[in-house]
Every structure is written in structure tokens, then in C-alpha cells.
Coordinates of C-alpha atoms and ligand atoms in Angstrom, one line a residue:
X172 CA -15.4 6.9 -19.7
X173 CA -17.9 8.1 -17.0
X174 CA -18.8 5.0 -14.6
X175 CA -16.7 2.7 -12.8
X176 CA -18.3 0.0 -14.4
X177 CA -16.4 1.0 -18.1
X178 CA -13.0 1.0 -16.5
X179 CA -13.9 -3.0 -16.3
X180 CA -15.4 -3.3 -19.8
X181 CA -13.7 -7.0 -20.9
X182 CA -14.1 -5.5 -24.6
X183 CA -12.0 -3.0 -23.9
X184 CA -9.5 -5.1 -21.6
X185 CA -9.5 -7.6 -24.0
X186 CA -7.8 -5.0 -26.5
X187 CA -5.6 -3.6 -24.2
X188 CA -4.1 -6.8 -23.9
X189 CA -4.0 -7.9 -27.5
X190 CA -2.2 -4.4 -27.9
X191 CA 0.4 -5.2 -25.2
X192 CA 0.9 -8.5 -26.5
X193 CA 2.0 -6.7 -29.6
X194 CA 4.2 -4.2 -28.7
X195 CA 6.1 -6.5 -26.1
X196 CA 9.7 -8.0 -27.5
X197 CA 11.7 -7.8 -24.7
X198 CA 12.0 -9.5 -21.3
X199 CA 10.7 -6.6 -18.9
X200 CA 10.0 -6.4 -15.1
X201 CA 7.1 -3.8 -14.1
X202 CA 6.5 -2.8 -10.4
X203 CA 3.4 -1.6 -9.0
X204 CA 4.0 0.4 -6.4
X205 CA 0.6 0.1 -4.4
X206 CA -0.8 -2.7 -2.5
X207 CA -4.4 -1.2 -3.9
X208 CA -3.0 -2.1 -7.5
X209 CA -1.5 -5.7 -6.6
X210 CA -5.0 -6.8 -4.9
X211 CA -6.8 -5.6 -8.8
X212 CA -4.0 -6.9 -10.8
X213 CA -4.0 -10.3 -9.1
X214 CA -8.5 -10.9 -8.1
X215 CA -8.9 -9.7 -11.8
X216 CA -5.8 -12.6 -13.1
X217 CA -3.9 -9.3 -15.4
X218 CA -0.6 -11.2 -14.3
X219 CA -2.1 -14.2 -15.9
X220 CA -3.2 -12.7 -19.2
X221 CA 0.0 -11.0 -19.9
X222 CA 2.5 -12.1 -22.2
X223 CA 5.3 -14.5 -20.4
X224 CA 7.9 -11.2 -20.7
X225 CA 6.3 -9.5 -19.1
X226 CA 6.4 -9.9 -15.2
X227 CA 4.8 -8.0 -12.3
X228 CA 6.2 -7.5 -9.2
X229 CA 5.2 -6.0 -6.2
X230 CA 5.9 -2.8 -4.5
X231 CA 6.2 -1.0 -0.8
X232 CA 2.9 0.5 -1.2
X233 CA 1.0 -0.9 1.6
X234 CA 0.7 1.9 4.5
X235 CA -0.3 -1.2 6.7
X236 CA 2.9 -3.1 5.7
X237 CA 5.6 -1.1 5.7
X238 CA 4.6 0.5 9.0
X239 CA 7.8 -1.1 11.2
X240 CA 7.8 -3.2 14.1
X241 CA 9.1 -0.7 16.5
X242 CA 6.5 1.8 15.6
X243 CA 3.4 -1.2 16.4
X244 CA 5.2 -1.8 19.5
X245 CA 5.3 2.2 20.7
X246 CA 1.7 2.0 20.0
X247 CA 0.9 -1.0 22.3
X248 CA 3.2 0.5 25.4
X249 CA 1.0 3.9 24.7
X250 CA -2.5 1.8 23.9
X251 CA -1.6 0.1 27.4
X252 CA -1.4 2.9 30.0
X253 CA -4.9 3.6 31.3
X254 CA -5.5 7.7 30.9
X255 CA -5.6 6.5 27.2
X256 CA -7.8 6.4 24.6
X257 CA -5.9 5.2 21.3
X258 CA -7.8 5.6 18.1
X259 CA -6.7 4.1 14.8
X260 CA -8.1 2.7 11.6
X261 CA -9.2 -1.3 11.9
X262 CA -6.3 -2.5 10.2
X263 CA -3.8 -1.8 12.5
X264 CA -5.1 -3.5 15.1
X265 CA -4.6 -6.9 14.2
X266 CA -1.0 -6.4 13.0
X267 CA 1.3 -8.1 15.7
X268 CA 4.0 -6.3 17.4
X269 CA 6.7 -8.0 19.2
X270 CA 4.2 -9.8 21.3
X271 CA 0.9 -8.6 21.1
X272 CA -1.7 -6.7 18.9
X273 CA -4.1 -3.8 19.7
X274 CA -6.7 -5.8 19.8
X275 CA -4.9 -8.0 22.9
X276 CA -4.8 -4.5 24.3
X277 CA -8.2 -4.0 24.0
X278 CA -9.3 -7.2 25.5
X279 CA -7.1 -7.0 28.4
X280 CA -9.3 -3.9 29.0
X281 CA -7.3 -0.8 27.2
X282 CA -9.2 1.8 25.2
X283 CA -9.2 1.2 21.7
X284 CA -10.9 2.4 19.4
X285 CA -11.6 2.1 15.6
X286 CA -12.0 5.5 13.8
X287 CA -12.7 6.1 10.3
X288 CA -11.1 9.7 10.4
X289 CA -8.6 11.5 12.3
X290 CA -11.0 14.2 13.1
X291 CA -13.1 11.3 14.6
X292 CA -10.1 11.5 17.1
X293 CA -9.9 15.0 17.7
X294 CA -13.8 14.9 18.7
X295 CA -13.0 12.3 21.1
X296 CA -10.4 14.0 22.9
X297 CA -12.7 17.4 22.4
X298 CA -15.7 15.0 24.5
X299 CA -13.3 13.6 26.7
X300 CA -10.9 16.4 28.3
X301 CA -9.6 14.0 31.1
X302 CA -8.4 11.4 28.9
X303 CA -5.1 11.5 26.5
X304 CA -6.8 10.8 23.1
X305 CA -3.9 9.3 20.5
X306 CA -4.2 8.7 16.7
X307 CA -2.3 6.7 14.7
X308 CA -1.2 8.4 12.0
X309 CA 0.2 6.2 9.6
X310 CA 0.6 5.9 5.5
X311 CA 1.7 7.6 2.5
X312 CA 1.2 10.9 1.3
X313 CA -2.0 10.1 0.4
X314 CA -3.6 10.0 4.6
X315 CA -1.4 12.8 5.3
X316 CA -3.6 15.9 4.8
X317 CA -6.5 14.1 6.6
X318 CA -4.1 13.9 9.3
X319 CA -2.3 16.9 9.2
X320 CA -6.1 18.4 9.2
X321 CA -6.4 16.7 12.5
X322 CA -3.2 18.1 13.8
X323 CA -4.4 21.7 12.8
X324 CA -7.6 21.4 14.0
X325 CA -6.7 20.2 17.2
X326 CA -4.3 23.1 17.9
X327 CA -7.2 25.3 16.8
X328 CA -9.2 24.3 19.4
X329 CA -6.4 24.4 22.2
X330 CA -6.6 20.4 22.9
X331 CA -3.9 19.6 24.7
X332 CA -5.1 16.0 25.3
X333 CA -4.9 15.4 21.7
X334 CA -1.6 13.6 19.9
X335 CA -0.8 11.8 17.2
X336 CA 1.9 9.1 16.9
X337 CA 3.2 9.5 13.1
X338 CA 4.5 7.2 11.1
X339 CA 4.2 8.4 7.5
X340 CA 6.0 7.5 4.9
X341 CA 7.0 8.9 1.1
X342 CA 7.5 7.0 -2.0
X343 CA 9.8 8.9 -4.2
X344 CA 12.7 7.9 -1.6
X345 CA 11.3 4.1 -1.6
X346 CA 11.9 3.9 -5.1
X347 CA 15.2 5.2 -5.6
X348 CA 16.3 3.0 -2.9
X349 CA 14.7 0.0 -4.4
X350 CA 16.3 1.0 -7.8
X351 CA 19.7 2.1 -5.7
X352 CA 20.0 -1.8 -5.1
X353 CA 22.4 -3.8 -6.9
X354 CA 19.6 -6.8 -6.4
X355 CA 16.6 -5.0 -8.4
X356 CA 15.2 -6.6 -10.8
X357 CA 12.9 -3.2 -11.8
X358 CA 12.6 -2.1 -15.6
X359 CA 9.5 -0.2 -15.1
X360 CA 7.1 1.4 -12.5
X361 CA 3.2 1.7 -12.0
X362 CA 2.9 4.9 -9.4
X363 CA 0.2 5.1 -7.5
X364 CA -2.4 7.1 -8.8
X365 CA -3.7 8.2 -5.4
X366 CA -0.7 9.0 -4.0
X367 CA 0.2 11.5 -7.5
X368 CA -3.8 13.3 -6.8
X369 CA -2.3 14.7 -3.8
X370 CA 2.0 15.2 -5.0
X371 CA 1.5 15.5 -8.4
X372 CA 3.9 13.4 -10.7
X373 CA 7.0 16.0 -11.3
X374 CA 8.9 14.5 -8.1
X375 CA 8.9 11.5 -10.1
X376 CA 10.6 12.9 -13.2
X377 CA 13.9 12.9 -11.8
X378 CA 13.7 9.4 -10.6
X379 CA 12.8 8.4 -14.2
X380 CA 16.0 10.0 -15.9
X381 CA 18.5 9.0 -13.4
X382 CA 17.5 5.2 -13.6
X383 CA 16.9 5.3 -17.2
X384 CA 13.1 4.0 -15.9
X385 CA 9.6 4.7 -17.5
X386 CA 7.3 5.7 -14.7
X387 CA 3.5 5.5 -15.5
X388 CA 0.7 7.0 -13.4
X389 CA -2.0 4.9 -12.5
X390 CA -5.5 4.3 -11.5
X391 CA -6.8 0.7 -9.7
X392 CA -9.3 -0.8 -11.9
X393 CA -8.5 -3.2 -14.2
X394 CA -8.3 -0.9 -17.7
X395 CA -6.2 2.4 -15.4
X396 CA -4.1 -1.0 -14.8
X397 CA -4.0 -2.3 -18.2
X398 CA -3.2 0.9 -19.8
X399 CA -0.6 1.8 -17.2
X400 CA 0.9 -1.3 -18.8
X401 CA 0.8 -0.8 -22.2
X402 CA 2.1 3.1 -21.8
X403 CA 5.3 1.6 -19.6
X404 CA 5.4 -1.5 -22.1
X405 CA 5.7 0.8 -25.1
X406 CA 8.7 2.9 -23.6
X407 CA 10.6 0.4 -22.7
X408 CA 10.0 -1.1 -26.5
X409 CA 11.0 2.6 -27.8
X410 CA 13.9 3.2 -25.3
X411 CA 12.2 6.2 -23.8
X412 CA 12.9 6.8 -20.0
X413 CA 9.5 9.5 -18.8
X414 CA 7.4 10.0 -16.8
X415 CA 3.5 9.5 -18.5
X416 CA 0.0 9.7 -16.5
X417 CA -2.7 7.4 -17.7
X418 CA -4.8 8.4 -14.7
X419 CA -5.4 11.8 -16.1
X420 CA -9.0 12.0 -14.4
X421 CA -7.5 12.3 -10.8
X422 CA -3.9 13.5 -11.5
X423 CA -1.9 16.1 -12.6
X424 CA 1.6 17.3 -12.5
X425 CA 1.3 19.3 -10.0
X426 CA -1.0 17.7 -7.6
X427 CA -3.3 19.4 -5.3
X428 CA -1.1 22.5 -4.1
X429 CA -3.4 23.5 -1.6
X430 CA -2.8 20.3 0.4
X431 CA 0.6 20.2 -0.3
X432 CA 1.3 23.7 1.4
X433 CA -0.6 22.2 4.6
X434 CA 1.5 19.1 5.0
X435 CA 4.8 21.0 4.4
X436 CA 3.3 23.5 7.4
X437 CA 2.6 20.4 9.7
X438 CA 5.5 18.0 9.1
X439 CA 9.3 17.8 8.1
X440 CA 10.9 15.3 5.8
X441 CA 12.9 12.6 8.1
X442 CA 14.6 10.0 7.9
X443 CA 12.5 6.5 8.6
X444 CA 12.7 3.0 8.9
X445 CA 10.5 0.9 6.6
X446 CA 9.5 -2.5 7.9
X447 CA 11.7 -5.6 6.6
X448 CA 13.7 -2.5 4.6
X449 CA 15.0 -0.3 7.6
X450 CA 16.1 3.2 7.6
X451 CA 15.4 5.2 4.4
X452 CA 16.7 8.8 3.9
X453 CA 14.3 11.7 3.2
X454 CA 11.7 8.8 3.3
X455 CA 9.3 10.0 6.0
X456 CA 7.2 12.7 7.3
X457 CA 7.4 13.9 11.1
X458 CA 5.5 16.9 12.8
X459 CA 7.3 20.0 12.7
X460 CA 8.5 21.9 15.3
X461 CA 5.0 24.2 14.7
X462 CA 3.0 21.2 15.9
X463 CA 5.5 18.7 17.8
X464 CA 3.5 19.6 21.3
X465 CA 1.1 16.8 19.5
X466 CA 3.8 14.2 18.6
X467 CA 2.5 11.2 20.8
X468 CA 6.1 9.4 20.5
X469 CA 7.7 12.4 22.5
X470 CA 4.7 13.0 25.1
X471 CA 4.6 9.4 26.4
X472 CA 8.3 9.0 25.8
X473 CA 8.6 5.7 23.9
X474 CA 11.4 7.4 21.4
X475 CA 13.4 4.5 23.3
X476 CA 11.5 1.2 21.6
X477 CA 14.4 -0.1 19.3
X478 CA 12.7 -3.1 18.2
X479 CA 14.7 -6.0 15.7
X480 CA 12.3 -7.8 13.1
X481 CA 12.3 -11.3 13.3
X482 CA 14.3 -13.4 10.5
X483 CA 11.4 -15.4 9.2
X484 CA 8.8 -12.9 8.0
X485 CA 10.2 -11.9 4.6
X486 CA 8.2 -9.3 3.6
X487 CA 11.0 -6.8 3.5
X488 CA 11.8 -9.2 0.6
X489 CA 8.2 -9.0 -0.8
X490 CA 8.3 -5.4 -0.2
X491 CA 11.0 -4.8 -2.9
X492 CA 10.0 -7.1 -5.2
X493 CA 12.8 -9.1 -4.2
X494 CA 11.0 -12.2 -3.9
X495 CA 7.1 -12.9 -4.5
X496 CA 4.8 -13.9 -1.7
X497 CA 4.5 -17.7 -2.3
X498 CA 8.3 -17.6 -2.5
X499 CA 8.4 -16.9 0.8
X500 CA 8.8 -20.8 2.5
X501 CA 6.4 -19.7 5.6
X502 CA 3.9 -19.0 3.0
X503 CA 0.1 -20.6 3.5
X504 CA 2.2 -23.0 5.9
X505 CA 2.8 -21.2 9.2
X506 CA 1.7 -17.5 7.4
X507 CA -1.9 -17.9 6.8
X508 CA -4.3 -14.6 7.6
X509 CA -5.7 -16.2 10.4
X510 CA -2.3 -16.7 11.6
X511 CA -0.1 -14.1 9.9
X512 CA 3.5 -14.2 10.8
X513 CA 4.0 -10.2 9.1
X514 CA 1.8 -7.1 8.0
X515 CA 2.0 -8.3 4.4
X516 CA -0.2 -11.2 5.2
X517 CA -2.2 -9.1 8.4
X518 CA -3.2 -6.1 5.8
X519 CA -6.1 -5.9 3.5
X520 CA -4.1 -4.4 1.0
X521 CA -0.6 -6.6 1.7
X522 CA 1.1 -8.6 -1.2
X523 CA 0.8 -11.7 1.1
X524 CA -2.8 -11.6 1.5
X525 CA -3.8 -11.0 -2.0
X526 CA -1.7 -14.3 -2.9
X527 CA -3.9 -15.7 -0.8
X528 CA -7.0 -14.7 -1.0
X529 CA -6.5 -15.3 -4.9
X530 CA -5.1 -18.7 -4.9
X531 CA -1.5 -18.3 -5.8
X532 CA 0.2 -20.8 -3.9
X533 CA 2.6 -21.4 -6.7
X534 CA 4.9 -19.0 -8.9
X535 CA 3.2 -18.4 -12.6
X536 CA 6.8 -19.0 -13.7
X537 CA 7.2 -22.4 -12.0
X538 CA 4.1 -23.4 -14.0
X539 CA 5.1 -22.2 -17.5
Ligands
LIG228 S1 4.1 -15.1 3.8 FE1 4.0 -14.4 5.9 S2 6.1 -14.7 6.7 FE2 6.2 -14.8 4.5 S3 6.7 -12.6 3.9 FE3 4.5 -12.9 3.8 S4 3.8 -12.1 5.8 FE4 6.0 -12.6 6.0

């Protein structure tokens, strides 16, 4: 299959699903992992044509959401002084912080801008030596080498107005602490199929034997989906516990090993919080020593910013599949996306809005 438009064939969907409907016996709990995947599963109703054992919840993979408070709120203090120009993709700059958003920053006269690259950033500061350019480098492995790019390119060129606050995080760590939990509810995983073009899938393999968990690899339209859910369906039925790629166009087990050497050159493994989650081992990425003369968090010295999430928002709930969006009491009440109370109703790729956006005010479950 060439063209986007046969990985939405309903033919073909339509025999996906009569072959999961015949291989599934058991009661079983599949997670996406990537905000990218809920919004498909959910405009294209694949939670409502499967059969009622088999349940999808949602995982962290929303760079947007899991981005923590603390972090939006070092980007407002920095956004704020005026020798700065802060660059960062659109999304961000709705997302409240403790009080305000970037775009309140904006309006009340601060420099920021929307980029659609990190180089975009680097040119700025290149075209504008007497002003502190920042990026916001947020997401999962899969925006790291365009930043990490950034970071080398900068240094090439001897910018020393140029930094990036980072904030990236790494699923492998996100899942074993979701299946670490004595709460989870997880019998299999859908990885994210962009995130696996750049790492590969062998990190995962591990993870798969040690939680007794089948882990598929998977694209975002709605047959990658479906077929993502047959392959984890069908292991589960056989009692087999691997690690299997249905996204074999962009993936393999290796990943891309060029980009892989540059991010392990420009950043460490650290430990970072998760928003609604909090502190992760090993779950983050943070420039190395090589390139920390670019770390914006040191340079304008907001390493301070301890910042406590407030009780209501539960999307460190939705976030671990712990509860679904519309379980959330705020939900389509006070949380709409004109008013959203937490990044998982702000982003365009959040759990909360795609409830939303599609209509699922009530639980599938609560309906029969
Ligand atoms: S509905 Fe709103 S308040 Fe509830 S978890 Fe989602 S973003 Fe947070």
C-alpha cells in the first residue's frame, strides 16, 4: 500500500475488524501511547467498533501535555524580560502556567514568536545579535534531532545569544513506570511509530519480557491502528509477550543510527518530572556538558521555579490511563478548550481535547 488514502480503505478496515472480533476471548486493556494515535482512534470511532473486551486507553504521548507546569512557568519568567526573543511552536503558547500563558506575554508586549523549526530560531538570533533568542525545546525523541540540530548549528556559528530551554522527554521510562504501578490496568501497548523511526524498537524489547506485555509498533491512520490491534490482540490470545512492528514502512529495529549518535552527542539522560506524573528516572533528555553554554534554564537562572500542580486538572490521571477524559468531573463543565483548566484539553494532540472535539461526553462503558 502506496497512498495515504489505502491506509483508510473501509474494505480493508472492515476486515481488520471482523478479524479482531475473532481472535478476541479475553477481557484485555490496550494503550496507545501517542496523543497522534488517540485523536485517529477516537475522529475515526475504532474504540467504537471494537469488540466490548477490548478497551483502549490512553497514553503520555502528548509532548504538549506532559510538558510540567514548572517548565511553562520558567518559560513565562524568561519570555518576560525584555532583551528576549522566545521562539516556540504554536501550541505552547496557549498552555497556562501558574498564572498566565505566552500568549498573555505577548500581549503585554514580550517577544514571542511562533516558529515552525528550531533552526527558524537559530536564524533569528543569527539576524538579531543584540537580543537573547530562546527555543523551546520540548517533546519526545521524536523533535529531538531537529533540536539537537539547532543546538549544533548554533555552536557552529559561534552564537552566543542563542539557548534553548529543554524539556524533552523518553518513553521507554514512561512505560515501565506506568506498568511499575500497582494501579495499571495495561495488558498491551501501541508504540508510537514516529517515535520508533528515530530509536528503533529494541529498547522496547526488554520492557516487553519483564511485564509479560506485547508491544506493537504503530503507524496513525486508521488500518497502521487497526492492525496494531489485531497483532497485540492475537498475542495476548496466544500468551506471547514481544515486541512486533506493523509500521514496517517507517521503522525498524534499529532506528535511524545516524540521528541517534547526534542526540546522544548533544544531551544526557536525566531524571524529569512529567506533568500530573512528577519525577521519572532516566525519563528525560538534558544538554550535555558539550553544549550546556546553550541551556536557557541555567543562563537566565530560573533552575529555582518549583512549581505544585493544581488538584483539579487530572490529566496526570488521563495521562496513565488511569481514568478517561470524560471521567474527569471538570470535564466539558469548567475544562472546555476555550477554557482549558490543563494541557490535555489546551493541546491539539491531548486526550482531553480529542473527547471533545469527538463528542465523548460519556464513557462507552456507561452506555453498554
Ligand atoms: S478535562 Fe480538563 S481538568 Fe480534566 S483532566 Fe482534562 S484537562 Fe485536566
Amino acid at each position: 500500500m502506496k497512498y495515504l488514502e489505502e491506509f483508510r480503505d473501509p474494505e480493508l478496515a472492515r476486515r481488520l475488524l471482523d478479524d479482531i472480533h475473532g481472535i478476541a476471548k479475553g477481557q484485555w486493556v490496550l494503550m496507545e501511547v501517542c496523543g497522534g494515535q488517540t485523536h485517529s482512534l477516537i475522529r475515526n470511532g475504532i474504540d467504537t467498533l471494537l469488540p466490548d473486551a477490548i478497551e483502549l486507553i490512553h497514553g503520555p504521548g502528548c509532548p504538549v501535555c506532559v510538558t510540567p507546569l514548572e517548565v511553562i512557568d520558567k518559560a513565562l519568567r524568561i519570555a518576560a524580560q525584555p532583551n528576549v526573543t522566545f521562539c516556540s511552536f504554536g501550541d505552547m503558547l496557549r498552555v497556562p502556567g501558574s498564572g498566565e500563558d505566552l500568549f498573555t506575554v505577548r500581549s503585554g508586549g514580550g517577544d514571542v514568536r511562533i516558529v515552525y523549526s528550531p533552526l527558524d530560531a537559530v536564524k533569528i538570533a543569527r539576524d538579531n545579535p543584540a537580543r537573547e533568542v530562546v527555543f523551546f525545546g520540548i517533546g519526545f525523541e521524536t523533535t529531538a534531532p531537529a533540536n539537537a540540530m539547532a543546538v549544533v548549528q548554533a555552536k557552529r556559528l559561534g552564537l552566543k545569544n542563542f539557548s534553548m530551554l529543554v524539556s524533552h522527554v523518553l518513553v521507554p521510562p514512561a512505560l515501565d513506570a506506568i506498568m511499575s504501578s500497582p494501579h495499571t490496568r495495561v495488558n498491551g501497548f501501541l508504540a508510537a511509530g514516529h517515535v520508533c523511526s528515530v530509536m528503533g524498537y529494541w529498547q522496547y524489547e526488554p520492557l516487553a519480557q519483564r511485564f509479560r506485555v506485547p508491544i506493537v509498533v504503530t503507524g496513525f491512520e486508521p488500518l497502521d491502528l487497526l492492525q496494531g490491534i489485531r497483532m497485540a490482540v492475537r498475542q495476548l490470545e496466544e500468551g506471547r509477550y514481544e515486541v512486533e512492528n506493523a509500521y514496517a514502512r517507517a521503522v525498524t529495529r534499529e532506528g535511524n543510527v545516524p540521528a541517534q549518535k547526534l542526540l546522544s552527542e548533544v544531551f544526557e539522560v536525566t531524571p524529569r518530572k512529567w506533568r500530573g506524573i512528577g519525577e521519572i528516572p532516566n525519563s528525560g533528555w538534558g544538554l550535555s556538558s558539550a553544549y550546556r553554554e546553550f541551556d536557557a534554564a541555567i543562563r537566565f537562572d530560573v533552575t529555582d521555579i518549583n512549581t505544585v500542580e493544581p488538584a483539579i486538572c487530572r490529566s496526570g490521571d488521563v495521562l496513565q490511563g488511569l481514568i478517561k477524559p470524560n471521567e474527569c468531573p471538570a470535564f466539558g463543565k469548567e475544562c472546555t478548550p476555550r477554557k482549558p483548566l490543563g494541557a490535555t484539553m489546551v493541546s491539539s494532540e491531548g486526550a482531553c481535547a480529542a473527547y471533545y472535539q469527538y463528542g465523548r461526553f460519556v464513557s462507552l462503558e456507561s452506555i453498554g
